[in-house]
mmCIF file of C-alpha atoms in Angstrom:
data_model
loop_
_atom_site.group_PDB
_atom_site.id
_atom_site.type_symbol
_atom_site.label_atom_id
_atom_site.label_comp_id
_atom_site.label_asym_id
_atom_site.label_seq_id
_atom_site.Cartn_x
_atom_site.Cartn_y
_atom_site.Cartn_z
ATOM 1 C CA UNK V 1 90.911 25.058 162.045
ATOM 2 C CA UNK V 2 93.935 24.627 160.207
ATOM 3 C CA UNK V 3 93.335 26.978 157.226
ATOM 4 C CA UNK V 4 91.175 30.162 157.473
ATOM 5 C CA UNK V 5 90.058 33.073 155.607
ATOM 6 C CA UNK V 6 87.195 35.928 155.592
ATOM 7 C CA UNK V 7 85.070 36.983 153.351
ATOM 8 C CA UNK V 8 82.699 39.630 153.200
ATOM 9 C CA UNK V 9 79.611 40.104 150.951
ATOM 10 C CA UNK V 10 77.338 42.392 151.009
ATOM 11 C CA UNK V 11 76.705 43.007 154.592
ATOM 12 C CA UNK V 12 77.647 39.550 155.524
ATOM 13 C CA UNK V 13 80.869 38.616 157.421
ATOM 14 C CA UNK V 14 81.907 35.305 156.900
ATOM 15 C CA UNK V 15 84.786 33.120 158.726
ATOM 16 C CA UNK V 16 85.540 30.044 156.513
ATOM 17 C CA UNK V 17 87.910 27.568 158.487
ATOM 18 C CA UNK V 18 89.046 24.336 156.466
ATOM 19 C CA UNK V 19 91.519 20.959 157.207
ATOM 20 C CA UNK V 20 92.351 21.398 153.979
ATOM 21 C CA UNK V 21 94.594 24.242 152.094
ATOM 22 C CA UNK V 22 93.055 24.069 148.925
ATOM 23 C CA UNK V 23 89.687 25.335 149.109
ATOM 24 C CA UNK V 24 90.771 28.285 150.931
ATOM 25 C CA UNK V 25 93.620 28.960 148.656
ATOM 26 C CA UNK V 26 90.722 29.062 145.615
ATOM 27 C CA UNK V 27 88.583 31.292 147.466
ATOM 28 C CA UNK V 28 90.905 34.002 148.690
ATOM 29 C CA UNK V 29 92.008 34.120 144.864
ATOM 30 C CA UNK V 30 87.853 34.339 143.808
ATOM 31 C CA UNK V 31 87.650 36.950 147.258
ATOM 32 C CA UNK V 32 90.898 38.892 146.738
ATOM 33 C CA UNK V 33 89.248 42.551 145.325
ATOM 34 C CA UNK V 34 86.608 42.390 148.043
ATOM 35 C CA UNK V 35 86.610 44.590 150.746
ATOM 36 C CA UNK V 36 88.197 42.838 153.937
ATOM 37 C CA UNK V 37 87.299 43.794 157.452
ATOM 38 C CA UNK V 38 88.851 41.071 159.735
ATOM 39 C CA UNK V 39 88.189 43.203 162.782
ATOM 40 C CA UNK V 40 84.425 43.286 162.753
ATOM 41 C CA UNK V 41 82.973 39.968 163.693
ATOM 42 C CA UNK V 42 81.797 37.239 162.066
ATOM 43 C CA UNK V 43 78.123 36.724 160.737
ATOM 44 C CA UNK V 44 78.297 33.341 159.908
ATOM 45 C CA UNK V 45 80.927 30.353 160.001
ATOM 46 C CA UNK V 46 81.466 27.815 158.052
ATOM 47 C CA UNK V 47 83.722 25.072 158.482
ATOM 48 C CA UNK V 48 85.084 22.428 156.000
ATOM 49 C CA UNK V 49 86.531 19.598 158.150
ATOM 50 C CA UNK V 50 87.263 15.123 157.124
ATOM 51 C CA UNK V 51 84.521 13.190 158.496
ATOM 52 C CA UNK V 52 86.785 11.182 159.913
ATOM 53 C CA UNK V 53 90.749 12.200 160.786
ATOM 54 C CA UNK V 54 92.303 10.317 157.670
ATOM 55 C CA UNK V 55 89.988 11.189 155.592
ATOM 56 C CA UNK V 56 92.423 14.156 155.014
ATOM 57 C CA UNK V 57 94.459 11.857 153.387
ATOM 58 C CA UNK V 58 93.229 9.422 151.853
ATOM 59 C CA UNK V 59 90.205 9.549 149.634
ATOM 60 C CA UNK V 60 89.959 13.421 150.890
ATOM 61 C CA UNK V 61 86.377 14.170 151.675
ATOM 62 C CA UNK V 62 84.647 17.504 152.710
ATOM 63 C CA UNK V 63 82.219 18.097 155.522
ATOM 64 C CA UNK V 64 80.460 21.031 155.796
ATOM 65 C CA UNK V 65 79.934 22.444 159.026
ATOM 66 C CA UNK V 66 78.765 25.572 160.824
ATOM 67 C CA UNK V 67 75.851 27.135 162.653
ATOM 68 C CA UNK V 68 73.630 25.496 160.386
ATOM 69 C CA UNK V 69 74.187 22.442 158.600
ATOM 70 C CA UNK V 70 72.302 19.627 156.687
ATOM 71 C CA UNK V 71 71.695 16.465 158.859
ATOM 72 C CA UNK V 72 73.307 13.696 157.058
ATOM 73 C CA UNK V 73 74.339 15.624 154.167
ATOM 74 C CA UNK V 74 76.927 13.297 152.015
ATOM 75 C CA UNK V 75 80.850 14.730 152.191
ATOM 76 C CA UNK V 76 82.228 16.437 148.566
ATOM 77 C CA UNK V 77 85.309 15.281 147.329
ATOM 78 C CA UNK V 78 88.048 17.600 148.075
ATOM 79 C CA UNK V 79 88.076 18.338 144.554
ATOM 80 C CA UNK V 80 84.500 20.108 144.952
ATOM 81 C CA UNK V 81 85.848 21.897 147.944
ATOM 82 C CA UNK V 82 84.940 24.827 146.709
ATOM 83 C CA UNK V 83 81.670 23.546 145.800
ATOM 84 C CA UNK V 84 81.221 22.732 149.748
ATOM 85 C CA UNK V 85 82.472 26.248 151.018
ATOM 86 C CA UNK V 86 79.648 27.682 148.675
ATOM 87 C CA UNK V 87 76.929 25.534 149.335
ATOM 88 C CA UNK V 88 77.827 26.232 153.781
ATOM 89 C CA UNK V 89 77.889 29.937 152.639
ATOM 90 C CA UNK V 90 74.517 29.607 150.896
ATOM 91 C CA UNK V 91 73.097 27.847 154.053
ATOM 92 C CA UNK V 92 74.528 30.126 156.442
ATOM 93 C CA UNK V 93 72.806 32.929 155.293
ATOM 94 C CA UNK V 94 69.397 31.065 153.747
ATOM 95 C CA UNK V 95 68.490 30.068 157.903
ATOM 96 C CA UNK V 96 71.104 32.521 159.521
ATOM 97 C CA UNK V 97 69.871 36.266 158.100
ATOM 98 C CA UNK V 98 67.777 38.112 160.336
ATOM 99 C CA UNK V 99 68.643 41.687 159.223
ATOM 100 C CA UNK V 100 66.508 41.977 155.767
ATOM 101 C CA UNK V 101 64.527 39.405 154.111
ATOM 102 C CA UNK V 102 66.133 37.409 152.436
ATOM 103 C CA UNK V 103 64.665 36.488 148.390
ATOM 104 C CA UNK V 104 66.290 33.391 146.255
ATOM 105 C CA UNK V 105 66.410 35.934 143.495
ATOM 106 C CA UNK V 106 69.473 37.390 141.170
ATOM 107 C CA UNK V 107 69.674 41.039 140.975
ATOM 108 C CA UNK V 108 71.244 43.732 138.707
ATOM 109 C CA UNK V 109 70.587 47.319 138.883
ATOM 110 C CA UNK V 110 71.328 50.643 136.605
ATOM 111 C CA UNK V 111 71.411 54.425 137.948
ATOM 112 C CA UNK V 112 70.290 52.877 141.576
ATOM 113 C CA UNK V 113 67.069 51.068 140.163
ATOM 114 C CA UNK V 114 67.381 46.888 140.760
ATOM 115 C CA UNK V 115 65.691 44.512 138.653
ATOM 116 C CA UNK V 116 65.308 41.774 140.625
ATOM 117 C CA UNK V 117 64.492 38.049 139.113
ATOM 118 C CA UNK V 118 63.072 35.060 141.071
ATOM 119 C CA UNK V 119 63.389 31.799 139.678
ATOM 120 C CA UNK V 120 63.618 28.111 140.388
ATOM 121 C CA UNK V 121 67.309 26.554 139.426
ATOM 122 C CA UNK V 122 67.282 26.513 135.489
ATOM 123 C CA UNK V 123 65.351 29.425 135.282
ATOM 124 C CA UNK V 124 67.924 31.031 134.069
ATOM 125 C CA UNK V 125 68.460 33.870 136.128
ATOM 126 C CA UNK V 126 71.925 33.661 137.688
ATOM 127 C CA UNK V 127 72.885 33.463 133.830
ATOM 128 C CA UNK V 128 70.676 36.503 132.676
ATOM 129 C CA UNK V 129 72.051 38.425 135.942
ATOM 130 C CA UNK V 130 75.793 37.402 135.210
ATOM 131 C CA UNK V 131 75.200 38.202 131.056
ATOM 132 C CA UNK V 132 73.374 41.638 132.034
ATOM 133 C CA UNK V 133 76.556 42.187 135.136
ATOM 134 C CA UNK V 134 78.678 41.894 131.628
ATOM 135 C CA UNK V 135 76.612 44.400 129.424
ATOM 136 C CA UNK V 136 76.273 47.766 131.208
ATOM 137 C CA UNK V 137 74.452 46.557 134.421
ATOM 138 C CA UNK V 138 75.894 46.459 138.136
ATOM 139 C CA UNK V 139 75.645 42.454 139.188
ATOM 140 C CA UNK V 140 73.981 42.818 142.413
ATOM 141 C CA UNK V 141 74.337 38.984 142.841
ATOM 142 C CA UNK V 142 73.405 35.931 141.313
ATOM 143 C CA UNK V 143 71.238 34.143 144.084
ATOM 144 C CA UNK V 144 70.193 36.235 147.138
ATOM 145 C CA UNK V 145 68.858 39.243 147.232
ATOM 146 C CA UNK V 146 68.354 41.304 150.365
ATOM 147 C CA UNK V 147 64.971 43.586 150.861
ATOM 148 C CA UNK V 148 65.882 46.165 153.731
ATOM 149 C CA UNK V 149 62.081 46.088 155.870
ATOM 150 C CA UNK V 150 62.871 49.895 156.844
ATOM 151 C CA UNK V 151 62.787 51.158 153.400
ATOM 152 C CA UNK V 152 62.240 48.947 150.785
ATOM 153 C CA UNK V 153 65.569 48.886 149.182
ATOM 154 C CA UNK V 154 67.307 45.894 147.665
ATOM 155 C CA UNK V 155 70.611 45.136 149.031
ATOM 156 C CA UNK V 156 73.940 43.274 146.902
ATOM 157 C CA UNK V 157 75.161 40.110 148.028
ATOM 158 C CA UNK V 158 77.563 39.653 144.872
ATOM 159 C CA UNK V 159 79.229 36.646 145.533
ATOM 160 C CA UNK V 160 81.267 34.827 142.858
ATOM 161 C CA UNK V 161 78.833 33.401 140.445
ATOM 162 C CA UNK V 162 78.354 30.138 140.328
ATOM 163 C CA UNK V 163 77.855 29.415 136.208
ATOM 164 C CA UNK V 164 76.385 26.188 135.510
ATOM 165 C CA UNK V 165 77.071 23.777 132.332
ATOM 166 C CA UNK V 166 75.693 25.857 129.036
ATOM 167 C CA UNK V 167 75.784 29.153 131.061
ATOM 168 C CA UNK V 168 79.665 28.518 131.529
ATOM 169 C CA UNK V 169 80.546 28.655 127.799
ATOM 170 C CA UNK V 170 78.517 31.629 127.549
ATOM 171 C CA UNK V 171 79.773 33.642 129.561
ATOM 172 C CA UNK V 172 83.535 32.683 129.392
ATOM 173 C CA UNK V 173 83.259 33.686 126.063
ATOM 174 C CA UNK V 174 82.841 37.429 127.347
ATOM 175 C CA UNK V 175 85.711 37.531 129.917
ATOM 176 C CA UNK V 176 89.047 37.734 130.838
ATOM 177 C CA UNK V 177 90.059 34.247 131.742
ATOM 178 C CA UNK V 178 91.324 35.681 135.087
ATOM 179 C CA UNK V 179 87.607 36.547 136.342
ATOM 180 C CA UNK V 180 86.801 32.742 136.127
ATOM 181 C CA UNK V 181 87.469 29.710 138.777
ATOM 182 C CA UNK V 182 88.619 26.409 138.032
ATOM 183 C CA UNK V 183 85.952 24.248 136.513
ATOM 184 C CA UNK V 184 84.655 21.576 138.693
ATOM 185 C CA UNK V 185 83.040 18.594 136.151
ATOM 186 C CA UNK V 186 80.526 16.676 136.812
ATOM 187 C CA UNK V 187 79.474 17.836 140.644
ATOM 188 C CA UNK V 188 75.913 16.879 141.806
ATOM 189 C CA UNK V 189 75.039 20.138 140.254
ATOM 190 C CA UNK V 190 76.059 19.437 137.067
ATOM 191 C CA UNK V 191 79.811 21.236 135.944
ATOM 192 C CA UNK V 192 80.253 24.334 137.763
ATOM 193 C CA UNK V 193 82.819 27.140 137.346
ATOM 194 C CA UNK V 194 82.491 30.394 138.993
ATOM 195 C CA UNK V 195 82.985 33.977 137.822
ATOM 196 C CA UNK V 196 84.641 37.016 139.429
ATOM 197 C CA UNK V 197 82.005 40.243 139.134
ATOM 198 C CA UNK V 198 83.472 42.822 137.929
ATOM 199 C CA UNK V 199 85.292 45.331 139.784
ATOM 200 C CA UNK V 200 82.832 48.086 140.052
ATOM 201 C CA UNK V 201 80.115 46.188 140.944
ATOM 202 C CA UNK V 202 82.147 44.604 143.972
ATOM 203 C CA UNK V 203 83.209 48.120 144.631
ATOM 204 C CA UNK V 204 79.492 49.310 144.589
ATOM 205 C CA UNK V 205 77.718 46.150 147.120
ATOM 206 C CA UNK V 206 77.224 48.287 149.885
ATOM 207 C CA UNK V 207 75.157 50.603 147.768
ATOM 208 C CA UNK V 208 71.406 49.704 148.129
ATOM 209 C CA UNK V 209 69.332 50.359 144.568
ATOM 210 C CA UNK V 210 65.230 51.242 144.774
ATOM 211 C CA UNK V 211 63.531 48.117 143.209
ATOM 212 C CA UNK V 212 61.896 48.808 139.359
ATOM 213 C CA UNK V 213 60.860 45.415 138.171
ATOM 214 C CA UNK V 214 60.503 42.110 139.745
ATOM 215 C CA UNK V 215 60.813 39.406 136.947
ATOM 216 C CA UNK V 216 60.165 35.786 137.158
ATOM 217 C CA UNK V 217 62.082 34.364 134.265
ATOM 218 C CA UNK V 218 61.284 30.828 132.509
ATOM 219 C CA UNK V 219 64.192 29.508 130.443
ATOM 220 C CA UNK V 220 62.536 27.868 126.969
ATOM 221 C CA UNK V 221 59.589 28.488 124.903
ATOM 222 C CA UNK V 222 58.734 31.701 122.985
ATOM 223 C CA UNK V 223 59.728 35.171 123.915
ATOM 224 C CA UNK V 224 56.705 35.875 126.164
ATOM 225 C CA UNK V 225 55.478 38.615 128.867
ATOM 226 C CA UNK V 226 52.999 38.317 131.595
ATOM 227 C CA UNK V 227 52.032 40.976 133.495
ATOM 228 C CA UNK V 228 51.763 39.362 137.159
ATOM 229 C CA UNK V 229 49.475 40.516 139.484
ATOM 230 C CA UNK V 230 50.499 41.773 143.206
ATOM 231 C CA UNK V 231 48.737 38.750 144.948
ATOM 232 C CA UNK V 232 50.514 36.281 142.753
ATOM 233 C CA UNK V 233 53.839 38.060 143.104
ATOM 234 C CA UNK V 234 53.594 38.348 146.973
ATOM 235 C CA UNK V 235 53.162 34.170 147.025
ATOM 236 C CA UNK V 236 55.896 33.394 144.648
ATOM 237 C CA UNK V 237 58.103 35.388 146.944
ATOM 238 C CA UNK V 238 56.953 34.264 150.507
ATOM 239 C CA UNK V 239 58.245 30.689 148.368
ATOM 240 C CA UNK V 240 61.468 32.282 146.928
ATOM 241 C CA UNK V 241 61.800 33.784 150.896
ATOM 242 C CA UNK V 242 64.014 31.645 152.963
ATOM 243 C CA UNK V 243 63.721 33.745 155.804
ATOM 244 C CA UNK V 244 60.259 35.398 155.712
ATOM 245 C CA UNK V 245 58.866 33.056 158.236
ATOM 246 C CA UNK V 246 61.452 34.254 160.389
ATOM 247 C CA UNK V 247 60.959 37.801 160.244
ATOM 248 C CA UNK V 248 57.257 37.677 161.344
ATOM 249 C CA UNK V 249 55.639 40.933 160.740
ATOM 250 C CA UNK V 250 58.796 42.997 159.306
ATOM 251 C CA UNK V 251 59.134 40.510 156.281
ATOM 252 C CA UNK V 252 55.008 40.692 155.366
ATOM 253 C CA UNK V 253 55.233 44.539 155.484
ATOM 254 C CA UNK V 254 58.183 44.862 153.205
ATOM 255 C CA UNK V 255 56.515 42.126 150.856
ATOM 256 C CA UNK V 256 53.773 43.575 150.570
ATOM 257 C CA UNK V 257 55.151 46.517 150.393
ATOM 258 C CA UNK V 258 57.548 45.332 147.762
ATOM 259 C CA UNK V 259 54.957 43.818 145.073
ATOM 260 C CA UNK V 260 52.847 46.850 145.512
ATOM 261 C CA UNK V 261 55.753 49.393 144.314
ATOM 262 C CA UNK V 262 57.213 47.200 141.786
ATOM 263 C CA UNK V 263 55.595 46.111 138.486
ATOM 264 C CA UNK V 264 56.070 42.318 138.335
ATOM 265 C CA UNK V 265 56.626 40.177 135.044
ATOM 266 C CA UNK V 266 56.671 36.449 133.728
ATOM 267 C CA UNK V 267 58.997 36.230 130.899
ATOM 268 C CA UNK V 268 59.916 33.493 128.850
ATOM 269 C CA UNK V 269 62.619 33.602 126.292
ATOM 270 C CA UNK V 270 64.506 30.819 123.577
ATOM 271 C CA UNK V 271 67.721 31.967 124.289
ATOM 272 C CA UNK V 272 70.199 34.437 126.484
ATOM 273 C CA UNK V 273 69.636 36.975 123.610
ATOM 274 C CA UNK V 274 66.173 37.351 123.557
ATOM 275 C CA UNK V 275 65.939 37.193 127.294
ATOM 276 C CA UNK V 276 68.411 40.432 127.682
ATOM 277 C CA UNK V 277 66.304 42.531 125.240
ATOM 278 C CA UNK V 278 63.008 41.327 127.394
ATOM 279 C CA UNK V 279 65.028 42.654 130.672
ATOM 280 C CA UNK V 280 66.111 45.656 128.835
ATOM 281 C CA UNK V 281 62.428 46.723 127.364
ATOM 282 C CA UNK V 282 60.653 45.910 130.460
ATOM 283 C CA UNK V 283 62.842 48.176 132.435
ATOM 284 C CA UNK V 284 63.184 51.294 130.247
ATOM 285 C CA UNK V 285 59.132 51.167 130.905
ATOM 286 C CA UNK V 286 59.146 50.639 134.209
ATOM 287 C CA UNK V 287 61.557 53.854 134.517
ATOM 288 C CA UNK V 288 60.514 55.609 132.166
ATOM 289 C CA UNK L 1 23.549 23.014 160.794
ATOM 290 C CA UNK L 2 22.738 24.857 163.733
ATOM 291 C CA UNK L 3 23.450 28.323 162.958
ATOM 292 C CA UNK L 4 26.918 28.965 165.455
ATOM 293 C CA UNK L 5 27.613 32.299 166.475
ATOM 294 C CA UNK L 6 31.476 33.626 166.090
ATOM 295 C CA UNK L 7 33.854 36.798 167.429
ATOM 296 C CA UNK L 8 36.369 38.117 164.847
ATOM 297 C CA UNK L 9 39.796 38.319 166.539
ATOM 298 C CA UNK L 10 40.602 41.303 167.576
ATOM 299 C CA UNK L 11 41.318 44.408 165.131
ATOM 300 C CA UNK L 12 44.856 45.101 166.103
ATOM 301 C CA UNK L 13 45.948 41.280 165.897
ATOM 302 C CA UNK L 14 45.544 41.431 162.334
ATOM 303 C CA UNK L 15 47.144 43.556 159.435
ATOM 304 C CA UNK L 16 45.374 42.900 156.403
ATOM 305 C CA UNK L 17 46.225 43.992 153.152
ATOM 306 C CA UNK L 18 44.980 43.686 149.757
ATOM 307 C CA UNK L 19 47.249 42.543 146.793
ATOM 308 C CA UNK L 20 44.487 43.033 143.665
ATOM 309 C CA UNK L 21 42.340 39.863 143.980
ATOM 310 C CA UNK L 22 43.901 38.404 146.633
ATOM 311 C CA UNK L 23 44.267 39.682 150.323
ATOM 312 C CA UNK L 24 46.931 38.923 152.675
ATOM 313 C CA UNK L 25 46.400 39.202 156.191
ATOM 314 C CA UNK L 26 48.984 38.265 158.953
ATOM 315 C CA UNK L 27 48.370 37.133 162.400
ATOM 316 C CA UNK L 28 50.082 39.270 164.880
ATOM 317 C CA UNK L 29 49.148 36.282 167.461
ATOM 318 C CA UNK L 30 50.407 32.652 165.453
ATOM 319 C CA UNK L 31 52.913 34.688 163.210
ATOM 320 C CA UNK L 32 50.870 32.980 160.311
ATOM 321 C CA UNK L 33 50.297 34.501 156.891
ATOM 322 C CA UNK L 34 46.680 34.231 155.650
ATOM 323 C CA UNK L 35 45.696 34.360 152.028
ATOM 324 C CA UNK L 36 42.424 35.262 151.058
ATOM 325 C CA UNK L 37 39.730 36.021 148.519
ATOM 326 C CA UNK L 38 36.325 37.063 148.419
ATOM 327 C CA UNK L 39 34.275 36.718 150.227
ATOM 328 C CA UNK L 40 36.750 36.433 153.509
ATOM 329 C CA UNK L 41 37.553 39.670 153.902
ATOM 330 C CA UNK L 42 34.683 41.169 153.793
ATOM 331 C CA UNK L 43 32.951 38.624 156.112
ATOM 332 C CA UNK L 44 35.338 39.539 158.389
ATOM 333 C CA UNK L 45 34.938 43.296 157.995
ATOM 334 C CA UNK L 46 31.270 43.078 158.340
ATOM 335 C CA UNK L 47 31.428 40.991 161.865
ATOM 336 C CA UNK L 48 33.468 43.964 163.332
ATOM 337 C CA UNK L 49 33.676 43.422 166.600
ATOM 338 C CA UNK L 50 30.461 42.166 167.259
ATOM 339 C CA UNK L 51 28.957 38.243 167.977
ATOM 340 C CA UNK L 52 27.833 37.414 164.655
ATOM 341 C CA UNK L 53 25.956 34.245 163.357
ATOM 342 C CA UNK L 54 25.305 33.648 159.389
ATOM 343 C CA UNK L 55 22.255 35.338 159.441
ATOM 344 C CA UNK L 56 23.896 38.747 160.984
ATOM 345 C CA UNK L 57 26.847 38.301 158.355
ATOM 346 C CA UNK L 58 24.189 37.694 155.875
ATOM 347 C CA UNK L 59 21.903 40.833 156.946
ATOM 348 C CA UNK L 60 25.403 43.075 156.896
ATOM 349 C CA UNK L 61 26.895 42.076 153.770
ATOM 350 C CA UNK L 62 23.197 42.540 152.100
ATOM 351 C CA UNK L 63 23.784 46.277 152.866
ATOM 352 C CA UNK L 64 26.586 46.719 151.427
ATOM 353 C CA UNK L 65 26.868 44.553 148.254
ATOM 354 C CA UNK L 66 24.860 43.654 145.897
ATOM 355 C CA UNK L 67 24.645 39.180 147.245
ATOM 356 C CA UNK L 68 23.099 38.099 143.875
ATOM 357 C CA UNK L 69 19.600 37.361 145.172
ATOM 358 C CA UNK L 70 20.368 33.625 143.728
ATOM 359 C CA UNK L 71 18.955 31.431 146.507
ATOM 360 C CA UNK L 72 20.134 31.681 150.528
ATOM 361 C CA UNK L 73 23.532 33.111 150.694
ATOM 362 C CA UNK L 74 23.359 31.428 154.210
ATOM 363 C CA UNK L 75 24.531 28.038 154.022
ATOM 364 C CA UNK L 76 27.586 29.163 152.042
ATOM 365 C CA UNK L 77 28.359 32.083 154.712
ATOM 366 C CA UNK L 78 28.205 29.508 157.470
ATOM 367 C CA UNK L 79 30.749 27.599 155.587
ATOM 368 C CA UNK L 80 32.864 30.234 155.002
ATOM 369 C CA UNK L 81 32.470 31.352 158.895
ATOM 370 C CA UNK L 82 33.666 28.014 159.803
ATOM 371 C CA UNK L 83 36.610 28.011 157.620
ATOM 372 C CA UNK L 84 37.470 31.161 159.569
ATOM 373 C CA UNK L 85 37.351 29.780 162.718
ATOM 374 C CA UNK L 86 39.608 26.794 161.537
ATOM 375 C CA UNK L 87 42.256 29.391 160.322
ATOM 376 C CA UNK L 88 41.685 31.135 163.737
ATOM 377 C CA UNK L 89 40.802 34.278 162.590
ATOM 378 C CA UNK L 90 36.866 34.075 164.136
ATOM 379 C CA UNK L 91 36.252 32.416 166.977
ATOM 380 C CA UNK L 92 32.708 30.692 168.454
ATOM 381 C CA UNK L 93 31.333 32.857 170.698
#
């Protein structure tokens, strides 16, 4: 392709190849303090390419492509380029991984313990993980997180965040302008802008952390707890699994495996506030 | 209904664990995850590896839990023996 870069995160290689300068330009800015390792090869590919040869001209529009991809999936503007390289990264790796099992879940962790939280878009938890990443607590990433089946640990895959509409004013507020992408308005997923982590934690996402709490966060409503019990937790995460099909007997053992180690929590919360103190109590007991 | 008689798949096809009230149990053979809850388990524990028909499930499960004593636990254990069998995890023998 005519434009390329790599990226790595977390233990995944990827190639990115685009028709298009821009996109790659934006990531290798968002990429630039990860590691780099061109000479080990590729996990996963993903390629941004026109539809059709001048539609890299006129009325620009992005493709994604790669080992997997969505059958008729509609192009992206090239202004959502970036939009497109994250959504084939997301894919790659949501039907590509084989090595761990793979949970839709954010992640932070403290002194090697993760708290891990499962939640369907708008539960908040990509902005809880980026607000906690902020406040003391090593982002481990704000949508996958990676359960090694040997021994239990979770795994980083701290890729830039991707803040969505409220979530961006909150946490721009908190950092240096430099940490944050360029806003894309009004893409299917509402406006997006994405967030550097910082440099420790980027420093620290080959480090695995011991799960403490799994928490399945609900955005609204009063500040609430739930105990959950193992059974419901393991079926909540075979759904928040993209991979545990895949895995066959590997991924049940280290789910079951998982739930039975790790106290698991419903909370709900009003606001970011509230929902921060929730993470904060839950996990002082469950290290205590 | 005529009282069928039905093999429990092999011991090391399955790996069953319980989760608190539920058990999980995953088929070594279709890959499958299973979810269960009483009585299922413990149906399938009591057939060990023997041909078993409701009234040998019945008998089995009489000496080791307490069934109730609330009418004939048999039509319900024949139902639950054939929902087995459609999951795959007993077979008519």
């Amino acid at each position: 392709m005519r434009h390329s870069t790599r990226i790595a995160v977390g233990p995944v290689q990827f190639r990115i190849g685009s028709d298009w300068r821009a996109p790659v330009a934006v990531l290798d800015r968002l990429y630039a303090g990860y590691p780099r390792d061109d000479t080990r090869p590729a996990d996963a590919t993903v390629r941004l390419f026109a539809a059709r040869p001048w539609r890299r001209w006129l009325r620009p529009s992005v493709q994604i492509g790669g080992d997997f991809v969505i059958p008729d999936a509609l192009p992206l503007p090239l202004s959502m380029g970036l939009l497109a390289a994250e959504m084939g990264m997301n894919l790659q790796v949501a039907l590509g991984w084989r090595r761990h099992l793979l949970l839709h879940a954010s992640a932070v962790a403290r002194d090697g313990r993760a708290v891990i939280m499962s939640g369907e878009s708008g539960s908040g938890k990509s902005t809880l993980a980026a607000l906690l990443g902020e406040d003391g607590w090593r982002l481990m990433g704000d949508e996958f997180t990676l359960i090694d089946p040997a021994g239990g640990d979770a795994l980083a895959f701290p890729r830039a965040v991707s803040l969505k509409n409220a979530a961006i004013a909150e946490v721009a507020a908190r950092v240096d302008t430099a940490r944050l992408g360029p806003l894309l308005a009004g893409t299917p997923k509402g406006d997006i802008r994405h967030l550097i982590p910082r440099a420790d934690a980027i420093a620290a996402m080959h480090e695995p952390a011991r799960p403490a709490l799994l928490l399945f966060p609900r955005f609204g409503g009063e500040a609430a707890i739930e105990p959950m019990g193992e059974g419901e937790a393991f079926v909540r995460l075979t759904e928040a699994s993209t991979n545990y099909v895949a895995l066959g007997e590997p991924g049940f053992a280290a789910l079951t495996r998982l739930v039975r180690e790790t106290p698991a929590f419903g909370i709900s919360y009003p606001d970011s506030t509230t929902g921060l103190a929730l993470v904060e109590q839950l996990f002082a007991e469950a290290v205590r | 209904m005529a009282d069928r008689v039905y093999r429990a798949a092999p011991p090391e096809t399955l790996r069953i664990e319980a989760l608190g009230d539920l058990t999980v149990l995953f088929d070594r053979r279709s890959m499958q995850t299973h979810l269960m809850i009483q009585p299922m388990p413990e149906i399938l524990a009591a057939m060990a590896d023997d041909r078993c028909n409701a009234a040998t499930v019945a008998e089995r499960l009489a000496a080791r839990f307490d069934l109730g004593g609330e009418g004939d636990p048999m039509p319900l254990i024949a139902e639950r023996l054939a929902e087995l069998a459609a999951m795959g995890l007993v077979a008519e023998a």
